[in-house]
């Protein structure tokens, strides 16, 4: 990133001084209130009991004010703002007129209810001509289906509509079928979905169910389980029909999720389904720190390699990948199901942890190439450093932080879906196409 200007440190110092003064003033107000309560209660209670009562009342009052006034009003304002943004129909995005496009006149999914991010996802994908121009081969128009979120968490009913739409449009006739879990706002990263459509010549169907319109970090604080419930509802509906089809003719079934979507998508399938009739693979990028399965793997004492790019003793099922295709070495081939995590060492969304308060993380000892050597652990300090970085994790260049480059997705999809006919020259041409497109945006 570009160096900061010479006045930047002074601005930071000014903000720090103002913040410190505000915190000290607030602290003195609470101390004053506590002393007043202590002085009054000490008249009728023993001194130690009065002290406990004073501290308890101040803490209770503070938490009540913060939760019921400050946080509730802030969350209400956020909800109203993002709800209106989700309903906004951009003037340059028109409703599809084709009967064979999701959201069109014959669709089971109402165009207005799909949501802003869903409408963008449906109409902005590559056409068959776009894919053919780059690959030089005959291609199909990719199929995209998206059910919006209107504030009601009836994910089962939405998933049923998605399945009806899939059957109407012939999603199960495609070679590749992907159940995708969006980010908190409902966003589907074009770098992730466009690339897999190019790799498979448009012979793909990607289906998604929106579970929120709030930013991922907000949804993570309010209800992190919401993405899990939505992902499970969609996958269960799709999987139950998929498993009734002829294994020789049905599409390959994959899962995808970015950020909070990765957290939710992890819970799409259960162990019985994975053992009985497993899906074909999953690509999960930027899993946030509360991700259950990801955390279990990362904290496994049997893994080797750097903390930010671990190697499992048996990597036939799960592997990890760093930026721009730097993958962990493999001793064996892939198994029946291929699961791949893409992550950056500099991603605070993944590597934040409450334990930063009291202990130095392992990823700091064996730090990745994108983690500054000036960063060092101090009690409390690093906790707040990494914690506040979460809010800015997507403001960094592609390939760093919580921003994943198209090239990484291309390598990831190549590893997981193993498309035919892609030699090194064609892959390089595809990466150059997406790199140029990203620079032009």
Short mmCIF file of C-alpha atoms in Angstrom, two decimals:
data_model
loop_
_atom_site.label_atom_id
_atom_site.label_comp_id
_atom_site.label_asym_id
_atom_site.label_seq_id
_atom_site.Cartn_x
_atom_site.Cartn_y
_atom_site.Cartn_z
CA UNK A 1 0.00 0.00 0.00
CA UNK A 2 1.12 3.56 -0.57
CA UNK A 3 3.07 5.20 2.30
CA UNK A 4 1.02 7.47 4.53
CA UNK A 5 1.67 11.23 4.37
CA UNK A 6 3.84 12.93 6.96
CA UNK A 7 0.87 14.43 8.83
CA UNK A 8 -0.81 11.06 9.38
CA UNK A 9 0.98 10.21 12.67
CA UNK A 10 -0.08 13.59 14.10
CA UNK A 11 -3.72 12.97 13.17
CA UNK A 12 -3.53 9.60 14.86
CA UNK A 13 -2.01 11.25 17.95
CA UNK A 14 -4.81 13.83 17.99
CA UNK A 15 -7.50 11.15 17.76
CA UNK A 16 -5.76 9.16 20.52
CA UNK A 17 -5.63 12.19 22.84
CA UNK A 18 -9.30 13.04 22.30
CA UNK A 19 -10.29 9.40 22.81
CA UNK A 20 -8.19 9.13 25.99
CA UNK A 21 -9.73 12.30 27.43
CA UNK A 22 -13.24 11.04 26.66
CA UNK A 23 -12.53 7.67 28.27
CA UNK A 24 -11.05 9.34 31.37
CA UNK A 25 -14.04 11.65 31.73
CA UNK A 26 -16.48 8.76 31.41
CA UNK A 27 -14.43 6.78 33.92
CA UNK A 28 -14.50 9.66 36.41
CA UNK A 29 -18.26 9.99 36.03
CA UNK A 30 -18.73 6.31 36.90
CA UNK A 31 -16.24 6.55 39.78
CA UNK A 32 -18.11 9.60 41.10
CA UNK A 33 -21.43 7.78 40.89
CA UNK A 34 -19.89 4.76 42.61
CA UNK A 35 -18.52 6.90 45.45
CA UNK A 36 -21.88 8.60 45.90
CA UNK A 37 -23.64 5.21 46.14
CA UNK A 38 -20.92 3.96 48.51
CA UNK A 39 -21.26 7.00 50.77
CA UNK A 40 -25.03 6.65 50.94
CA UNK A 41 -25.13 2.86 51.44
CA UNK A 42 -22.28 2.90 54.00
CA UNK A 43 -24.66 4.65 56.40
CA UNK A 44 -26.79 1.56 56.72
CA UNK A 45 -24.48 -1.28 55.57
CA UNK A 46 -21.00 -2.50 56.57
CA UNK A 47 -18.24 -0.86 54.52
CA UNK A 48 -17.28 -4.00 52.54
CA UNK A 49 -20.90 -4.83 51.74
CA UNK A 50 -21.51 -1.22 50.72
CA UNK A 51 -18.50 -1.38 48.37
CA UNK A 52 -19.84 -4.52 46.69
CA UNK A 53 -23.28 -2.94 46.34
CA UNK A 54 -21.82 0.25 44.82
CA UNK A 55 -19.68 -1.61 42.27
CA UNK A 56 -22.55 -3.97 41.35
CA UNK A 57 -25.01 -1.12 40.83
CA UNK A 58 -22.57 0.88 38.67
CA UNK A 59 -21.73 -2.18 36.53
CA UNK A 60 -25.40 -3.12 36.17
CA UNK A 61 -26.40 0.43 35.23
CA UNK A 62 -23.55 0.68 32.73
CA UNK A 63 -24.42 -2.59 31.01
CA UNK A 64 -28.10 -1.68 30.95
CA UNK A 65 -27.42 1.68 29.34
CA UNK A 66 -24.98 0.23 26.80
CA UNK A 67 -27.20 -2.71 25.83
CA UNK A 68 -30.64 -1.11 25.94
CA UNK A 69 -29.81 2.38 24.76
CA UNK A 70 -26.52 2.64 22.88
CA UNK A 71 -26.29 -0.77 21.20
CA UNK A 72 -30.00 -1.22 20.57
CA UNK A 73 -30.33 2.20 18.93
CA UNK A 74 -27.16 1.67 16.89
CA UNK A 75 -28.31 -1.77 15.70
CA UNK A 76 -31.79 -0.45 14.91
CA UNK A 77 -30.28 2.34 12.83
CA UNK A 78 -28.01 -0.14 11.03
CA UNK A 79 -30.92 -2.48 10.36
CA UNK A 80 -33.10 0.28 8.92
CA UNK A 81 -30.27 1.60 6.74
CA UNK A 82 -29.24 -1.76 5.28
CA UNK A 83 -32.85 -2.89 4.89
CA UNK A 84 -33.52 0.11 2.63
CA UNK A 85 -30.26 -0.53 0.79
CA UNK A 86 -31.26 -4.16 0.26
CA UNK A 87 -34.59 -3.07 -1.26
CA UNK A 88 -33.02 -0.47 -3.53
CA UNK A 89 -33.30 -1.32 -7.23
CA UNK A 90 -30.40 0.19 -9.14
CA UNK A 91 -31.44 2.01 -12.32
CA UNK A 92 -28.86 0.23 -14.49
CA UNK A 93 -30.14 -3.25 -13.52
CA UNK A 94 -33.30 -4.29 -15.34
CA UNK A 95 -35.51 -7.24 -14.53
CA UNK A 96 -34.85 -10.19 -16.86
CA UNK A 97 -37.49 -10.63 -19.52
CA UNK A 98 -36.51 -14.18 -20.47
CA UNK A 99 -38.68 -17.03 -19.20
CA UNK A 100 -35.53 -19.09 -18.63
CA UNK A 101 -33.81 -16.71 -16.21
CA UNK A 102 -34.33 -16.64 -12.46
CA UNK A 103 -36.27 -13.54 -11.44
CA UNK A 104 -37.96 -13.32 -14.82
CA UNK A 105 -41.72 -13.36 -15.59
CA UNK A 106 -42.15 -17.11 -14.99
CA UNK A 107 -39.87 -17.31 -11.96
CA UNK A 108 -40.96 -18.62 -8.58
CA UNK A 109 -38.69 -15.96 -7.05
CA UNK A 110 -40.09 -12.43 -7.11
CA UNK A 111 -37.67 -9.90 -8.64
CA UNK A 112 -38.29 -7.26 -5.96
CA UNK A 113 -37.88 -9.77 -3.13
CA UNK A 114 -34.55 -11.06 -4.38
CA UNK A 115 -32.71 -8.07 -2.90
CA UNK A 116 -30.08 -5.70 -4.25
CA UNK A 117 -27.16 -8.11 -3.96
CA UNK A 118 -29.20 -10.96 -5.43
CA UNK A 119 -30.25 -8.89 -8.43
CA UNK A 120 -26.63 -7.94 -9.04
CA UNK A 121 -25.61 -11.59 -8.85
CA UNK A 122 -28.25 -12.74 -11.32
CA UNK A 123 -27.73 -10.17 -14.09
CA UNK A 124 -24.00 -9.41 -13.96
CA UNK A 125 -22.53 -12.84 -14.68
CA UNK A 126 -20.69 -13.77 -17.89
CA UNK A 127 -22.66 -14.76 -20.97
CA UNK A 128 -21.97 -17.78 -23.16
CA UNK A 129 -20.34 -15.43 -25.68
CA UNK A 130 -18.03 -13.96 -23.01
CA UNK A 131 -16.83 -17.41 -22.05
CA UNK A 132 -16.44 -18.62 -25.63
CA UNK A 133 -14.44 -15.54 -26.61
CA UNK A 134 -11.84 -16.36 -23.99
CA UNK A 135 -11.81 -20.16 -24.10
CA UNK A 136 -12.34 -20.58 -27.83
CA UNK A 137 -14.84 -23.37 -27.16
CA UNK A 138 -18.61 -23.61 -27.33
CA UNK A 139 -20.13 -22.53 -24.03
CA UNK A 140 -23.44 -22.28 -22.24
CA UNK A 141 -24.93 -19.37 -20.36
CA UNK A 142 -24.34 -20.03 -16.66
CA UNK A 143 -27.43 -20.54 -14.52
CA UNK A 144 -27.79 -18.45 -11.36
CA UNK A 145 -30.59 -18.71 -8.78
CA UNK A 146 -30.88 -16.51 -5.69
CA UNK A 147 -33.52 -16.29 -2.98
CA UNK A 148 -33.59 -12.98 -1.10
CA UNK A 149 -34.02 -12.20 2.60
CA UNK A 150 -36.93 -9.99 3.64
CA UNK A 151 -36.32 -9.99 7.39
CA UNK A 152 -38.12 -13.27 8.09
CA UNK A 153 -36.01 -16.32 8.87
CA UNK A 154 -38.23 -18.90 7.18
CA UNK A 155 -35.27 -20.45 5.41
CA UNK A 156 -37.00 -23.78 4.80
CA UNK A 157 -39.76 -22.12 2.76
CA UNK A 158 -37.21 -20.11 0.77
CA UNK A 159 -35.18 -23.25 0.11
CA UNK A 160 -38.30 -24.97 -1.25
CA UNK A 161 -38.80 -22.09 -3.69
CA UNK A 162 -35.17 -22.39 -4.76
CA UNK A 163 -35.64 -26.08 -5.52
CA UNK A 164 -38.78 -25.40 -7.55
CA UNK A 165 -36.86 -22.76 -9.50
CA UNK A 166 -33.98 -25.19 -10.04
CA UNK A 167 -36.33 -27.82 -11.43
CA UNK A 168 -38.03 -25.25 -13.65
CA UNK A 169 -34.73 -24.08 -15.13
CA UNK A 170 -33.02 -27.48 -15.35
CA UNK A 171 -30.27 -26.83 -12.79
CA UNK A 172 -29.79 -30.56 -12.24
CA UNK A 173 -29.02 -31.01 -15.94
CA UNK A 174 -25.82 -29.00 -15.62
CA UNK A 175 -22.43 -30.65 -15.06
CA UNK A 176 -21.57 -28.60 -11.98
CA UNK A 177 -24.00 -27.59 -9.24
CA UNK A 178 -22.88 -25.25 -6.44
CA UNK A 179 -24.84 -24.35 -3.31
CA UNK A 180 -23.36 -21.02 -2.25
CA UNK A 181 -23.73 -19.15 1.04
CA UNK A 182 -23.35 -15.35 0.60
CA UNK A 183 -21.63 -12.93 2.96
CA UNK A 184 -23.65 -11.12 5.63
CA UNK A 185 -24.91 -8.47 3.19
CA UNK A 186 -25.92 -11.13 0.68
CA UNK A 187 -22.97 -10.37 -1.61
CA UNK A 188 -21.60 -13.02 -3.94
CA UNK A 189 -17.99 -12.24 -4.87
CA UNK A 190 -17.72 -12.10 -8.69
CA UNK A 191 -14.09 -13.22 -8.41
CA UNK A 192 -15.35 -16.49 -6.93
CA UNK A 193 -18.45 -17.23 -9.02
CA UNK A 194 -17.39 -15.88 -12.42
CA UNK A 195 -14.14 -17.86 -12.41
CA UNK A 196 -15.76 -21.26 -11.89
CA UNK A 197 -18.25 -20.51 -14.67
CA UNK A 198 -15.39 -19.79 -17.08
CA UNK A 199 -13.53 -22.93 -16.01
CA UNK A 200 -16.53 -25.15 -16.81
CA UNK A 201 -17.66 -23.44 -19.99
CA UNK A 202 -20.84 -22.07 -18.41
CA UNK A 203 -22.16 -25.60 -17.78
CA UNK A 204 -22.85 -24.63 -14.17
CA UNK A 205 -25.70 -23.80 -11.83
CA UNK A 206 -25.05 -21.70 -8.73
CA UNK A 207 -27.83 -21.40 -6.15
CA UNK A 208 -27.79 -19.15 -3.08
CA UNK A 209 -30.07 -18.17 -0.21
CA UNK A 210 -29.66 -14.79 1.51
CA UNK A 211 -29.88 -14.85 5.32
CA UNK A 212 -29.11 -11.21 6.18
CA UNK A 213 -28.54 -7.78 4.69
CA UNK A 214 -26.22 -6.54 7.46
CA UNK A 215 -22.40 -6.53 7.20
CA UNK A 216 -20.79 -9.83 8.16
CA UNK A 217 -19.21 -8.48 11.34
CA UNK A 218 -22.60 -7.19 12.52
CA UNK A 219 -24.36 -10.47 11.76
CA UNK A 220 -21.49 -12.28 13.47
CA UNK A 221 -22.15 -10.29 16.66
CA UNK A 222 -25.95 -10.49 16.56
CA UNK A 223 -26.64 -14.03 15.36
CA UNK A 224 -23.70 -16.00 13.88
CA UNK A 225 -25.89 -19.11 13.69
CA UNK A 226 -28.15 -17.51 11.10
CA UNK A 227 -25.81 -18.34 8.22
CA UNK A 228 -25.59 -21.95 9.42
CA UNK A 229 -29.38 -22.35 9.46
CA UNK A 230 -29.76 -20.87 5.99
CA UNK A 231 -26.93 -22.93 4.49
CA UNK A 232 -28.29 -26.12 6.04
CA UNK A 233 -31.83 -25.46 4.81
CA UNK A 234 -30.70 -24.86 1.23
CA UNK A 235 -28.29 -27.77 1.08
CA UNK A 236 -30.79 -30.21 2.60
CA UNK A 237 -33.43 -29.30 0.01
CA UNK A 238 -30.98 -29.56 -2.90
CA UNK A 239 -29.22 -32.66 -1.59
CA UNK A 240 -32.41 -34.67 -1.01
CA UNK A 241 -33.33 -34.29 -4.68
CA UNK A 242 -29.76 -34.67 -5.96
CA UNK A 243 -29.27 -38.01 -4.19
CA UNK A 244 -32.34 -39.48 -5.95
CA UNK A 245 -30.71 -38.96 -9.34
CA UNK A 246 -28.55 -41.45 -11.21
CA UNK A 247 -24.97 -41.02 -9.88
CA UNK A 248 -23.67 -41.40 -13.43
CA UNK A 249 -25.83 -38.57 -14.80
CA UNK A 250 -26.35 -36.13 -11.96
CA UNK A 251 -24.15 -33.00 -11.67
CA UNK A 252 -21.11 -32.76 -9.43
CA UNK A 253 -22.25 -31.11 -6.20
CA UNK A 254 -20.03 -28.50 -4.53
CA UNK A 255 -20.32 -26.02 -1.66
CA UNK A 256 -18.99 -22.47 -1.56
CA UNK A 257 -18.82 -19.73 1.05
CA UNK A 258 -16.84 -16.56 1.64
CA UNK A 259 -16.36 -15.01 5.08
CA UNK A 260 -19.53 -15.52 7.14
CA UNK A 261 -20.74 -17.61 4.21
CA UNK A 262 -17.86 -20.02 4.83
CA UNK A 263 -18.88 -20.30 8.48
CA UNK A 264 -22.42 -21.18 7.44
CA UNK A 265 -21.52 -23.42 4.52
CA UNK A 266 -19.37 -25.61 6.79
CA UNK A 267 -22.61 -26.79 8.42
CA UNK A 268 -24.45 -27.56 5.18
CA UNK A 269 -23.87 -31.29 5.39
CA UNK A 270 -23.77 -33.67 8.34
CA UNK A 271 -21.50 -36.66 8.92
CA UNK A 272 -24.11 -39.23 7.87
CA UNK A 273 -24.61 -37.53 4.50
CA UNK A 274 -20.87 -37.20 4.01
CA UNK A 275 -20.35 -40.93 4.60
CA UNK A 276 -23.48 -42.24 2.88
CA UNK A 277 -23.57 -40.26 -0.38
CA UNK A 278 -20.97 -37.47 -0.16
CA UNK A 279 -20.97 -34.23 -2.08
CA UNK A 280 -17.99 -33.72 -4.38
CA UNK A 281 -16.19 -30.85 -2.70
CA UNK A 282 -16.17 -27.42 -1.10
CA UNK A 283 -14.27 -24.18 -1.52
CA UNK A 284 -14.35 -21.95 1.56
CA UNK A 285 -12.46 -18.64 1.61
CA UNK A 286 -11.70 -16.35 4.53
CA UNK A 287 -13.38 -18.43 7.25
CA UNK A 288 -14.04 -16.17 10.29
CA UNK A 289 -12.54 -17.13 13.63
CA UNK A 290 -15.78 -18.66 15.10
CA UNK A 291 -15.95 -21.20 12.22
CA UNK A 292 -16.37 -24.52 14.00
CA UNK A 293 -14.69 -27.04 11.70
CA UNK A 294 -11.99 -24.62 10.61
CA UNK A 295 -11.07 -23.90 14.24
CA UNK A 296 -10.93 -27.59 15.07
CA UNK A 297 -8.51 -28.21 12.22
CA UNK A 298 -6.37 -25.15 12.95
CA UNK A 299 -6.06 -26.13 16.63
CA UNK A 300 -5.29 -29.77 15.89
CA UNK A 301 -1.94 -30.62 17.46
CA UNK A 302 -1.16 -33.08 14.65
CA UNK A 303 -0.97 -30.44 11.92
CA UNK A 304 2.41 -29.27 10.65
CA UNK A 305 3.61 -26.29 8.65
CA UNK A 306 3.03 -22.61 9.46
CA UNK A 307 0.06 -21.69 11.63
CA UNK A 308 -1.53 -19.72 8.80
CA UNK A 309 -1.14 -22.52 6.21
CA UNK A 310 -1.29 -25.87 8.03
CA UNK A 311 -0.70 -29.32 6.57
CA UNK A 312 -2.82 -32.18 7.86
CA UNK A 313 -1.29 -35.63 8.45
CA UNK A 314 -3.82 -36.98 5.96
CA UNK A 315 -4.80 -34.28 3.47
CA UNK A 316 -6.94 -36.36 1.12
CA UNK A 317 -10.10 -34.61 2.40
CA UNK A 318 -9.07 -31.14 3.60
CA UNK A 319 -6.28 -28.87 2.35
CA UNK A 320 -5.32 -25.22 2.75
CA UNK A 321 -4.21 -22.69 0.18
CA UNK A 322 -2.51 -19.32 0.47
CA UNK A 323 -2.70 -16.35 -1.92
CA UNK A 324 -2.26 -16.77 -5.65
CA UNK A 325 -2.17 -20.54 -5.74
CA UNK A 326 0.55 -21.20 -3.15
CA UNK A 327 -0.76 -24.54 -1.95
CA UNK A 328 0.44 -26.85 0.77
CA UNK A 329 2.36 -29.90 -0.50
CA UNK A 330 0.44 -33.14 -0.76
CA UNK A 331 1.75 -36.63 -0.13
CA UNK A 332 -1.37 -38.39 -1.42
CA UNK A 333 -4.00 -37.73 -4.04
CA UNK A 334 -7.40 -36.24 -3.32
CA UNK A 335 -10.10 -38.47 -1.87
CA UNK A 336 -13.73 -38.79 -2.96
CA UNK A 337 -14.56 -35.34 -1.56
CA UNK A 338 -12.23 -32.34 -1.91
CA UNK A 339 -12.43 -29.54 0.66
CA UNK A 340 -10.16 -26.52 0.27
CA UNK A 341 -9.76 -23.47 2.50
CA UNK A 342 -8.29 -20.27 1.03
CA UNK A 343 -6.89 -17.91 3.65
CA UNK A 344 -4.40 -15.08 4.11
CA UNK A 345 -2.02 -14.76 7.03
CA UNK A 346 -2.96 -11.06 7.17
CA UNK A 347 -6.70 -11.70 7.46
CA UNK A 348 -7.92 -10.43 10.87
CA UNK A 349 -11.34 -11.97 10.28
CA UNK A 350 -9.72 -15.42 10.47
CA UNK A 351 -6.92 -14.90 12.97
CA UNK A 352 -8.58 -12.72 15.59
CA UNK A 353 -9.03 -14.52 18.91
CA UNK A 354 -9.98 -13.58 22.48
CA UNK A 355 -6.75 -15.32 23.56
CA UNK A 356 -4.82 -12.37 22.09
CA UNK A 357 -5.64 -10.63 25.36
CA UNK A 358 -3.29 -12.85 27.36
CA UNK A 359 -1.06 -14.88 25.01
CA UNK A 360 0.99 -14.46 21.85
CA UNK A 361 -0.46 -16.30 18.83
CA UNK A 362 1.46 -19.00 16.99
CA UNK A 363 0.95 -17.22 13.67
CA UNK A 364 3.08 -14.35 14.98
CA UNK A 365 6.03 -16.64 15.67
CA UNK A 366 5.90 -18.17 12.21
CA UNK A 367 4.34 -15.19 10.45
CA UNK A 368 3.22 -15.10 6.84
CA UNK A 369 4.88 -12.94 4.19
CA UNK A 370 2.04 -10.40 4.36
CA UNK A 371 2.28 -9.82 8.14
CA UNK A 372 4.51 -6.87 8.98
CA UNK A 373 7.70 -7.66 10.96
CA UNK A 374 6.95 -4.57 13.10
CA UNK A 375 3.94 -6.26 14.65
CA UNK A 376 4.62 -7.68 18.11
CA UNK A 377 2.43 -9.03 20.86
CA UNK A 378 1.57 -7.03 23.95
CA UNK A 379 -1.20 -7.89 26.42
CA UNK A 380 -4.51 -6.25 25.43
CA UNK A 381 -2.83 -4.13 22.72
CA UNK A 382 -2.75 -6.78 19.98
CA UNK A 383 -6.30 -7.85 20.86
CA UNK A 384 -7.55 -4.37 20.00
CA UNK A 385 -5.21 -3.99 17.01
CA UNK A 386 -6.44 -7.14 15.30
CA UNK A 387 -10.02 -6.56 16.50
CA UNK A 388 -10.26 -3.13 14.91
CA UNK A 389 -8.56 -4.44 11.77
CA UNK A 390 -11.66 -6.59 11.20
CA UNK A 391 -13.67 -3.48 10.28
CA UNK A 392 -11.08 -2.54 7.61
CA UNK A 393 -10.19 -6.04 6.43
CA UNK A 394 -11.61 -5.51 2.92
CA UNK A 395 -10.02 -2.08 2.32
CA UNK A 396 -6.61 -3.58 1.47
CA UNK A 397 -5.43 -4.63 -2.03
CA UNK A 398 -6.54 -7.91 -3.59
CA UNK A 399 -4.64 -10.88 -2.26
CA UNK A 400 -4.31 -9.50 1.27
CA UNK A 401 -6.45 -9.28 4.39
CA UNK A 402 -10.03 -10.32 3.67
CA UNK A 403 -9.76 -9.52 -0.05
CA UNK A 404 -9.33 -12.61 -2.23
CA UNK A 405 -7.94 -12.29 -5.74
CA UNK A 406 -9.49 -14.01 -8.78
CA UNK A 407 -6.20 -15.85 -9.34
CA UNK A 408 -6.54 -17.57 -5.97
CA UNK A 409 -10.09 -18.62 -6.79
CA UNK A 410 -9.01 -19.97 -10.16
CA UNK A 411 -6.37 -22.16 -8.52
CA UNK A 412 -8.85 -23.16 -5.84
CA UNK A 413 -11.58 -24.20 -8.28
CA UNK A 414 -9.03 -26.03 -10.42
CA UNK A 415 -7.96 -28.05 -7.39
CA UNK A 416 -11.48 -28.79 -6.15
CA UNK A 417 -13.49 -29.31 -9.36
CA UNK A 418 -10.69 -30.52 -11.69
CA UNK A 419 -12.15 -29.21 -14.97
CA UNK A 420 -10.94 -30.75 -18.23
CA UNK A 421 -8.85 -29.04 -20.90
CA UNK A 422 -7.08 -26.42 -18.82
CA UNK A 423 -3.35 -26.40 -19.45
CA UNK A 424 -0.88 -23.87 -18.03
CA UNK A 425 -1.27 -21.46 -20.96
CA UNK A 426 -5.07 -21.36 -20.75
CA UNK A 427 -4.95 -20.89 -16.97
CA UNK A 428 -2.48 -18.02 -17.36
CA UNK A 429 -4.73 -16.39 -19.97
CA UNK A 430 -7.75 -16.71 -17.68
CA UNK A 431 -5.85 -15.19 -14.75
CA UNK A 432 -4.68 -12.31 -16.93
CA UNK A 433 -8.27 -11.67 -18.05
CA UNK A 434 -9.54 -11.41 -14.48
CA UNK A 435 -6.51 -9.44 -13.33
CA UNK A 436 -7.12 -6.85 -16.05
CA UNK A 437 -10.81 -6.76 -15.19
CA UNK A 438 -10.04 -6.14 -11.52
CA UNK A 439 -7.63 -3.33 -12.35
CA UNK A 440 -10.21 -1.70 -14.62
CA UNK A 441 -12.86 -1.61 -11.89
#
